[in-house]
mmCIF file of C-alpha atoms in Angstrom:
data_model
loop_
_atom_site.group_PDB
_atom_site.id
_atom_site.type_symbol
_atom_site.label_atom_id
_atom_site.label_comp_id
_atom_site.label_asym_id
_atom_site.label_seq_id
_atom_site.Cartn_x
_atom_site.Cartn_y
_atom_site.Cartn_z
ATOM 1 C CA MET A 1 75.972 67.027 111.645
ATOM 2 C CA LYS A 2 73.143 65.680 113.805
ATOM 3 C CA ARG A 3 71.140 62.758 112.446
ATOM 4 C CA VAL A 4 67.519 63.346 113.448
ATOM 5 C CA GLY A 5 64.187 61.566 113.401
ATOM 6 C CA ILE A 6 60.930 63.537 113.449
ATOM 7 C CA VAL A 7 57.974 61.949 115.252
ATOM 8 C CA GLY A 8 54.808 63.779 114.224
ATOM 9 C CA PHE A 9 54.051 65.477 110.925
ATOM 10 C CA GLY A 10 51.337 68.010 111.702
ATOM 11 C CA HIS A 11 51.798 71.772 111.291
ATOM 12 C CA LEU A 12 54.891 71.921 113.516
ATOM 13 C CA GLY A 13 56.394 68.711 112.180
ATOM 14 C CA LYS A 14 56.086 69.943 108.584
ATOM 15 C CA TYR A 15 57.581 73.304 109.538
ATOM 16 C CA LEU A 16 60.575 71.625 111.210
ATOM 17 C CA TYR A 17 61.071 69.306 108.261
ATOM 18 C CA ASN A 18 61.253 72.268 105.875
ATOM 19 C CA ARG A 19 63.738 74.087 108.130
ATOM 20 C CA LEU A 20 65.949 71.101 108.916
ATOM 21 C CA ILE A 21 66.094 69.690 105.395
ATOM 22 C CA ASP A 22 67.972 72.848 104.317
ATOM 23 C CA ASP A 23 70.097 73.168 107.476
ATOM 24 C CA PRO A 24 73.617 71.692 107.056
ATOM 25 C CA ASN A 25 73.774 71.046 110.814
ATOM 26 C CA PHE A 26 71.081 68.360 110.559
ATOM 27 C CA LYS A 27 70.320 65.295 108.458
ATOM 28 C CA ILE A 28 66.794 63.886 108.621
ATOM 29 C CA VAL A 29 66.912 60.081 108.652
ATOM 30 C CA PHE A 30 63.271 59.271 109.321
ATOM 31 C CA ILE A 31 59.802 60.811 109.705
ATOM 32 C CA TRP A 32 56.862 59.099 111.382
ATOM 33 C CA ASN A 33 53.250 60.174 111.632
ATOM 34 C CA ARG A 34 50.223 58.430 113.118
ATOM 35 C CA SER A 35 48.282 58.796 109.863
ATOM 36 C CA PRO A 36 49.837 58.178 106.425
ATOM 37 C CA ILE A 37 52.015 60.995 105.061
ATOM 38 C CA LYS A 38 50.562 61.957 101.683
ATOM 39 C CA ASP A 39 52.887 64.848 100.862
ATOM 40 C CA GLU A 40 54.424 63.896 97.504
ATOM 41 C CA SER A 41 57.422 66.170 98.096
ATOM 42 C CA ILE A 42 58.686 63.950 100.952
ATOM 43 C CA ASP A 43 61.258 61.304 100.047
ATOM 44 C CA LYS A 44 59.422 58.025 100.659
ATOM 45 C CA GLU A 45 62.622 56.436 101.954
ATOM 46 C CA LEU A 46 62.424 58.776 104.960
ATOM 47 C CA ILE A 47 58.902 57.706 105.955
ATOM 48 C CA LEU A 48 58.755 55.258 108.838
ATOM 49 C CA SER A 49 55.542 53.236 108.746
ATOM 50 C CA ASN A 50 56.062 51.556 112.130
ATOM 51 C CA LEU A 51 57.506 53.656 114.946
ATOM 52 C CA GLU A 52 58.866 50.481 116.568
ATOM 53 C CA ASP A 53 61.460 50.449 113.774
ATOM 54 C CA PHE A 54 63.149 53.640 115.047
ATOM 55 C CA LYS A 55 65.802 51.468 116.720
ATOM 56 C CA ASN A 56 67.021 50.302 113.300
ATOM 57 C CA TYR A 57 68.296 53.806 112.535
ATOM 58 C CA LYS A 58 71.484 55.456 113.674
ATOM 59 C CA VAL A 59 70.149 58.726 115.054
ATOM 60 C CA ASP A 60 71.520 61.438 117.365
ATOM 61 C CA LEU A 61 68.263 63.214 118.126
ATOM 62 C CA ILE A 62 64.624 62.132 118.097
ATOM 63 C CA ILE A 63 62.198 65.065 117.959
ATOM 64 C CA GLU A 64 58.662 64.463 119.248
ATOM 65 C CA VAL A 65 56.027 66.884 117.944
ATOM 66 C CA ALA A 66 53.026 64.568 117.967
ATOM 67 C CA HIS A 67 51.272 63.962 121.300
ATOM 68 C CA PRO A 68 52.229 63.367 124.959
ATOM 69 C CA ILE A 69 51.344 59.668 124.564
ATOM 70 C CA ILE A 70 54.526 59.245 122.496
ATOM 71 C CA THR A 71 56.710 60.118 125.473
ATOM 72 C CA HIS A 72 54.640 57.841 127.690
ATOM 73 C CA ASP A 73 54.981 54.882 125.297
ATOM 74 C CA TYR A 74 58.408 55.450 123.755
ATOM 75 C CA GLY A 75 60.311 58.046 125.790
ATOM 76 C CA VAL A 76 62.405 55.590 127.801
ATOM 77 C CA ARG A 77 63.266 53.543 124.709
ATOM 78 C CA PHE A 78 64.155 56.660 122.741
ATOM 79 C CA LEU A 79 66.596 57.713 125.482
ATOM 80 C CA GLN A 80 68.226 54.283 125.453
ATOM 81 C CA HIS A 81 68.983 54.899 121.783
ATOM 82 C CA SER A 82 69.369 58.656 121.308
ATOM 83 C CA ASN A 83 68.995 62.130 122.734
ATOM 84 C CA TYR A 84 65.352 63.165 122.873
ATOM 85 C CA VAL A 85 63.466 66.426 122.240
ATOM 86 C CA ILE A 86 60.058 66.520 123.924
ATOM 87 C CA GLY A 87 57.683 68.852 122.110
ATOM 88 C CA SER A 88 54.683 67.799 124.222
ATOM 89 C CA PRO A 89 55.998 68.252 127.782
ATOM 90 C CA THR A 90 52.547 67.950 129.381
ATOM 91 C CA ALA A 91 53.515 64.259 129.499
ATOM 92 C CA LEU A 92 56.024 65.151 132.215
ATOM 93 C CA ALA A 93 53.259 66.041 134.674
ATOM 94 C CA ASN A 94 53.273 62.279 135.309
ATOM 95 C CA GLN A 95 55.905 62.212 138.068
ATOM 96 C CA THR A 96 56.601 58.483 137.744
ATOM 97 C CA LEU A 97 57.300 58.911 134.022
ATOM 98 C CA LEU A 98 59.431 62.013 134.618
ATOM 99 C CA ASP A 99 61.565 60.193 137.197
ATOM 100 C CA LYS A 100 62.013 57.211 134.861
ATOM 101 C CA LEU A 101 63.059 59.425 131.961
ATOM 102 C CA ILE A 102 65.634 61.250 134.074
ATOM 103 C CA SER A 103 67.085 58.010 135.471
ATOM 104 C CA THR A 104 67.286 56.545 131.953
ATOM 105 C CA SER A 105 69.022 59.698 130.716
ATOM 106 C CA ILE A 106 71.622 59.357 133.444
ATOM 107 C CA GLU A 107 72.112 55.609 132.895
ATOM 108 C CA PHE A 108 72.503 55.879 129.116
ATOM 109 C CA ARG A 109 74.209 59.317 129.130
ATOM 110 C CA SER A 110 71.553 60.721 126.841
ATOM 111 C CA LYS A 111 69.971 64.150 126.980
ATOM 112 C CA ILE A 112 66.382 65.314 127.290
ATOM 113 C CA TYR A 113 65.593 68.654 125.677
ATOM 114 C CA VAL A 114 62.367 70.598 126.206
ATOM 115 C CA PRO A 115 62.045 73.604 123.854
ATOM 116 C CA CYS A 116 60.697 76.678 125.629
ATOM 117 C CA GLY A 117 58.226 77.320 122.782
ATOM 118 C CA ALA A 118 55.804 80.051 123.819
ATOM 119 C CA PHE A 119 57.156 80.328 127.373
ATOM 120 C CA TRP A 120 58.824 83.711 127.746
ATOM 121 C CA GLY A 121 61.661 84.251 130.229
ATOM 122 C CA ALA A 122 62.549 80.615 130.925
ATOM 123 C CA ASN A 123 66.239 81.340 131.582
ATOM 124 C CA ASP A 124 65.548 84.085 134.129
ATOM 125 C CA ILE A 125 63.026 81.906 135.924
ATOM 126 C CA LYS A 126 65.504 78.997 136.021
ATOM 127 C CA LYS A 127 68.115 81.300 137.564
ATOM 128 C CA MET A 128 65.702 82.459 140.252
ATOM 129 C CA ALA A 129 64.620 78.879 140.962
ATOM 130 C CA THR A 130 68.237 77.743 141.329
ATOM 131 C CA GLN A 131 68.879 80.552 143.815
ATOM 132 C CA GLN A 132 65.623 79.752 145.657
ATOM 133 C CA THR A 133 64.458 83.329 145.085
ATOM 134 C CA LEU A 134 61.481 82.289 142.979
ATOM 135 C CA LYS A 135 58.499 82.425 145.328
ATOM 136 C CA GLY A 136 55.594 82.145 142.901
ATOM 137 C CA LEU A 137 54.758 81.628 139.233
ATOM 138 C CA LYS A 138 51.347 81.935 137.569
ATOM 139 C CA ILE A 139 50.726 81.307 133.875
ATOM 140 C CA THR A 140 47.486 82.474 132.278
ATOM 141 C CA MET A 141 46.721 81.270 128.764
ATOM 142 C CA THR A 142 43.851 82.723 126.729
ATOM 143 C CA LYS A 143 42.774 81.293 123.381
ATOM 144 C CA HIS A 144 39.734 81.178 121.140
ATOM 145 C CA GLN A 145 37.561 78.253 122.147
ATOM 146 C CA THR A 146 38.082 76.488 118.801
ATOM 147 C CA SER A 147 41.831 76.344 119.493
ATOM 148 C CA LEU A 148 41.283 74.235 122.600
ATOM 149 C CA LYS A 149 41.470 70.440 122.515
ATOM 150 C CA LEU A 150 40.273 69.415 125.945
ATOM 151 C CA GLU A 151 39.546 66.226 127.847
ATOM 152 C CA GLY A 152 37.260 65.179 130.698
ATOM 153 C CA GLU A 153 35.455 67.808 132.724
ATOM 154 C CA LEU A 154 36.957 70.721 130.788
ATOM 155 C CA LYS A 155 35.695 69.316 127.497
ATOM 156 C CA GLU A 156 32.236 69.027 129.015
ATOM 157 C CA LYS A 157 32.435 72.573 130.408
ATOM 158 C CA LEU A 158 33.368 73.913 126.982
ATOM 159 C CA GLU A 159 30.593 71.979 125.240
ATOM 160 C CA ARG A 160 27.984 73.331 127.650
ATOM 161 C CA MET A 161 28.645 76.864 126.394
ATOM 162 C CA LYS A 162 26.097 77.361 123.619
ATOM 163 C CA VAL A 163 26.337 81.157 123.323
ATOM 164 C CA TRP A 164 29.787 82.756 123.342
ATOM 165 C CA ASP A 165 29.292 86.404 124.263
ATOM 166 C CA SER A 166 32.069 86.616 126.848
ATOM 167 C CA SER A 167 35.238 84.819 127.967
ATOM 168 C CA LEU A 168 35.101 81.717 130.157
ATOM 169 C CA ILE A 169 37.617 80.686 132.820
ATOM 170 C CA LEU A 170 37.948 76.948 132.309
ATOM 171 C CA TYR A 171 40.514 76.167 134.983
ATOM 172 C CA GLU A 172 42.468 77.708 137.853
ATOM 173 C CA GLY A 173 44.852 75.665 139.965
ATOM 174 C CA PRO A 174 48.120 73.681 139.835
ATOM 175 C CA VAL A 175 49.651 73.017 136.418
ATOM 176 C CA ARG A 176 49.901 69.284 137.140
ATOM 177 C CA ASP A 177 46.126 68.771 137.283
ATOM 178 C CA LEU A 178 45.570 70.702 134.056
ATOM 179 C CA CYS A 179 48.090 68.835 131.901
ATOM 180 C CA HIS A 180 45.978 65.691 131.439
ATOM 181 C CA LEU A 181 42.843 67.778 130.789
ATOM 182 C CA ALA A 182 44.438 69.930 128.066
ATOM 183 C CA PRO A 183 47.441 67.884 126.885
ATOM 184 C CA ASN A 184 47.757 69.633 123.515
ATOM 185 C CA ASN A 185 47.193 73.192 124.718
ATOM 186 C CA VAL A 186 49.212 73.792 127.870
ATOM 187 C CA ASN A 187 52.731 72.722 126.913
ATOM 188 C CA THR A 188 53.767 76.295 127.688
ATOM 189 C CA MET A 189 52.634 75.790 131.278
ATOM 190 C CA ALA A 190 54.533 72.502 131.518
ATOM 191 C CA VAL A 191 57.689 74.298 130.372
ATOM 192 C CA GLY A 192 57.097 76.848 133.127
ATOM 193 C CA ALA A 193 56.814 74.101 135.734
ATOM 194 C CA LEU A 194 60.047 72.513 134.508
ATOM 195 C CA SER A 195 61.846 75.875 134.548
ATOM 196 C CA ALA A 196 60.611 76.692 138.055
ATOM 197 C CA LEU A 197 62.576 73.830 139.587
ATOM 198 C CA ASN A 198 61.863 74.797 143.188
ATOM 199 C CA LEU A 199 58.094 74.992 142.600
ATOM 200 C CA GLY A 200 57.388 72.290 140.040
ATOM 201 C CA PHE A 201 54.070 71.116 138.624
ATOM 202 C CA ASP A 202 52.242 71.290 141.957
ATOM 203 C CA LYS A 203 53.120 74.852 142.970
ATOM 204 C CA VAL A 204 53.179 76.639 139.610
ATOM 205 C CA GLN A 205 49.659 78.000 139.115
ATOM 206 C CA ALA A 206 47.697 77.816 135.865
ATOM 207 C CA CYS A 207 44.706 79.671 134.486
ATOM 208 C CA LEU A 208 43.115 78.622 131.177
ATOM 209 C CA ILE A 209 40.603 80.969 129.511
ATOM 210 C CA ALA A 210 38.484 80.594 126.374
ATOM 211 C CA ASP A 211 37.778 83.945 124.707
ATOM 212 C CA PRO A 212 35.610 84.269 121.574
ATOM 213 C CA ASN A 213 37.213 87.635 120.785
ATOM 214 C CA LEU A 214 40.696 86.163 120.244
ATOM 215 C CA ILE A 215 40.265 85.328 116.582
ATOM 216 C CA ASP A 216 43.843 86.043 115.459
ATOM 217 C CA LYS A 217 46.162 85.429 118.412
ATOM 218 C CA HIS A 218 46.955 83.507 121.595
ATOM 219 C CA VAL A 219 47.761 85.489 124.754
ATOM 220 C CA ILE A 220 50.010 84.187 127.521
ATOM 221 C CA GLU A 221 50.568 86.145 130.725
ATOM 222 C CA ILE A 222 53.401 85.096 133.026
ATOM 223 C CA GLU A 223 53.459 86.478 136.572
ATOM 224 C CA VAL A 224 56.627 85.964 138.583
ATOM 225 C CA THR A 225 56.886 86.621 142.314
ATOM 226 C CA GLY A 226 60.325 86.925 143.855
ATOM 227 C CA PRO A 227 61.749 87.564 147.337
ATOM 228 C CA PHE A 228 60.182 89.881 149.877
ATOM 229 C CA ASN A 229 61.972 93.134 150.704
ATOM 230 C CA GLU A 230 61.322 93.814 154.374
ATOM 231 C CA LYS A 231 62.534 97.408 154.286
ATOM 232 C CA LEU A 232 60.189 98.333 151.461
ATOM 233 C CA ASN A 233 57.455 95.891 152.487
ATOM 234 C CA GLN A 234 56.955 94.416 149.029
ATOM 235 C CA ASN A 235 57.861 91.447 146.822
ATOM 236 C CA PHE A 236 59.785 91.485 143.578
ATOM 237 C CA LYS A 237 57.237 91.201 140.750
ATOM 238 C CA CYS A 238 57.567 90.726 137.005
ATOM 239 C CA THR A 239 54.702 90.270 134.556
ATOM 240 C CA THR A 240 55.061 89.608 130.832
ATOM 241 C CA VAL A 241 52.251 89.395 128.286
ATOM 242 C CA ARG A 242 52.958 87.548 125.040
ATOM 243 C CA SER A 243 50.527 88.095 122.179
ATOM 244 C CA ASN A 244 51.261 85.488 119.525
ATOM 245 C CA PRO A 245 49.562 85.732 116.097
ATOM 246 C CA ALA A 246 47.633 82.519 115.407
ATOM 247 C CA LEU A 247 44.951 81.422 112.972
ATOM 248 C CA ILE A 248 41.584 80.699 114.516
ATOM 249 C CA GLY A 249 41.334 77.053 115.511
ATOM 250 C CA HIS A 250 45.105 76.480 115.516
ATOM 251 C CA VAL A 251 46.691 75.027 118.654
ATOM 252 C CA THR A 252 50.127 76.623 118.110
ATOM 253 C CA GLY A 253 50.891 80.271 117.410
ATOM 254 C CA ASN A 254 53.093 81.344 114.503
ATOM 255 C CA GLN A 255 56.044 82.626 116.519
ATOM 256 C CA THR A 256 56.260 79.377 118.485
ATOM 257 C CA TYR A 257 57.376 77.529 115.338
ATOM 258 C CA ASP A 258 60.469 79.718 115.006
ATOM 259 C CA SER A 259 61.178 79.454 118.724
ATOM 260 C CA PHE A 260 61.112 75.651 118.489
ATOM 261 C CA TYR A 261 63.559 75.600 115.574
ATOM 262 C CA TYR A 262 66.051 77.841 117.364
ATOM 263 C CA SER A 263 65.765 75.617 120.429
ATOM 264 C CA LEU A 264 66.917 72.749 118.209
ATOM 265 C CA LEU A 265 70.052 74.735 117.372
ATOM 266 C CA GLU A 266 70.912 74.629 121.068
ATOM 267 C CA THR A 267 71.068 70.829 120.874
ATOM 268 C CA LEU A 268 74.180 71.219 118.704
ATOM 269 C CA SER A 269 76.171 72.034 121.837
ATOM 270 C CA GLU A 270 78.420 69.196 123.016
ATOM 271 C CA ALA A 271 77.990 70.052 126.697
ATOM 272 C CA LYS A 272 78.070 66.812 128.703
ATOM 273 C CA SER A 273 74.844 67.114 130.644
ATOM 274 C CA THR A 274 72.145 64.559 131.387
ATOM 275 C CA GLY A 275 68.599 64.933 132.629
ATOM 276 C CA ILE A 276 66.310 67.698 131.372
ATOM 277 C CA THR A 277 67.418 70.889 129.643
ATOM 278 C CA VAL A 278 64.853 73.590 128.873
ATOM 279 C CA CYS A 279 66.199 75.264 125.757
#
């Protein structure tokens, strides 16, 4: 049985709590949220008022489903104490932080897990990257504008749109530069960059689109380019389109919740690996 702490109690955090509380493979030992947890059904003894107190608990797995700032502020300390699940992997676009997390994982023999979430085909892309046959990866994410929580220039670009009668391309370019501008929305793209080991955050391409017509779903298109066949004069290509039902204004689609939970089941493996595992 894995003793777990949940950091973040929004829609995904509540979903995971309800799944894990009934799963005999896990025992929840603490829950923390930035704002007070008012749900009367939660055992008050589980609620952690100060996240600094996490170190007072014996825990096998800390699950972050709050915000990338948690990994920035606590990720290294979590790994010194426990294995760590990063639900907001846009934090890992910070190369200095990523390097520090990996070195801490190796030093303390702890594991970093990044659930694949809404990213389809992660295992196949990892295989191609390992063989150096992955030549290109582009991830296009389209959501209703009210589902986007943006920062900086993208927030300003979105706010300038007064009449929504067509879709708007907000960003095209490397995943790394997008992660700090849309930290809550493009975790799928960060997972892609981590899976595409030979390309990484700088070479995996991102496209973020706001579409007023997407009132009941999020759409993610993943375009993979493989090796060039000289005889046939063409590259290997694979494109997948994932249409995920989602309520208007919600950041995360419905199917992603289930995907995250089943990724947690993969942490039950006792494989002796360190560093980052996309699961």
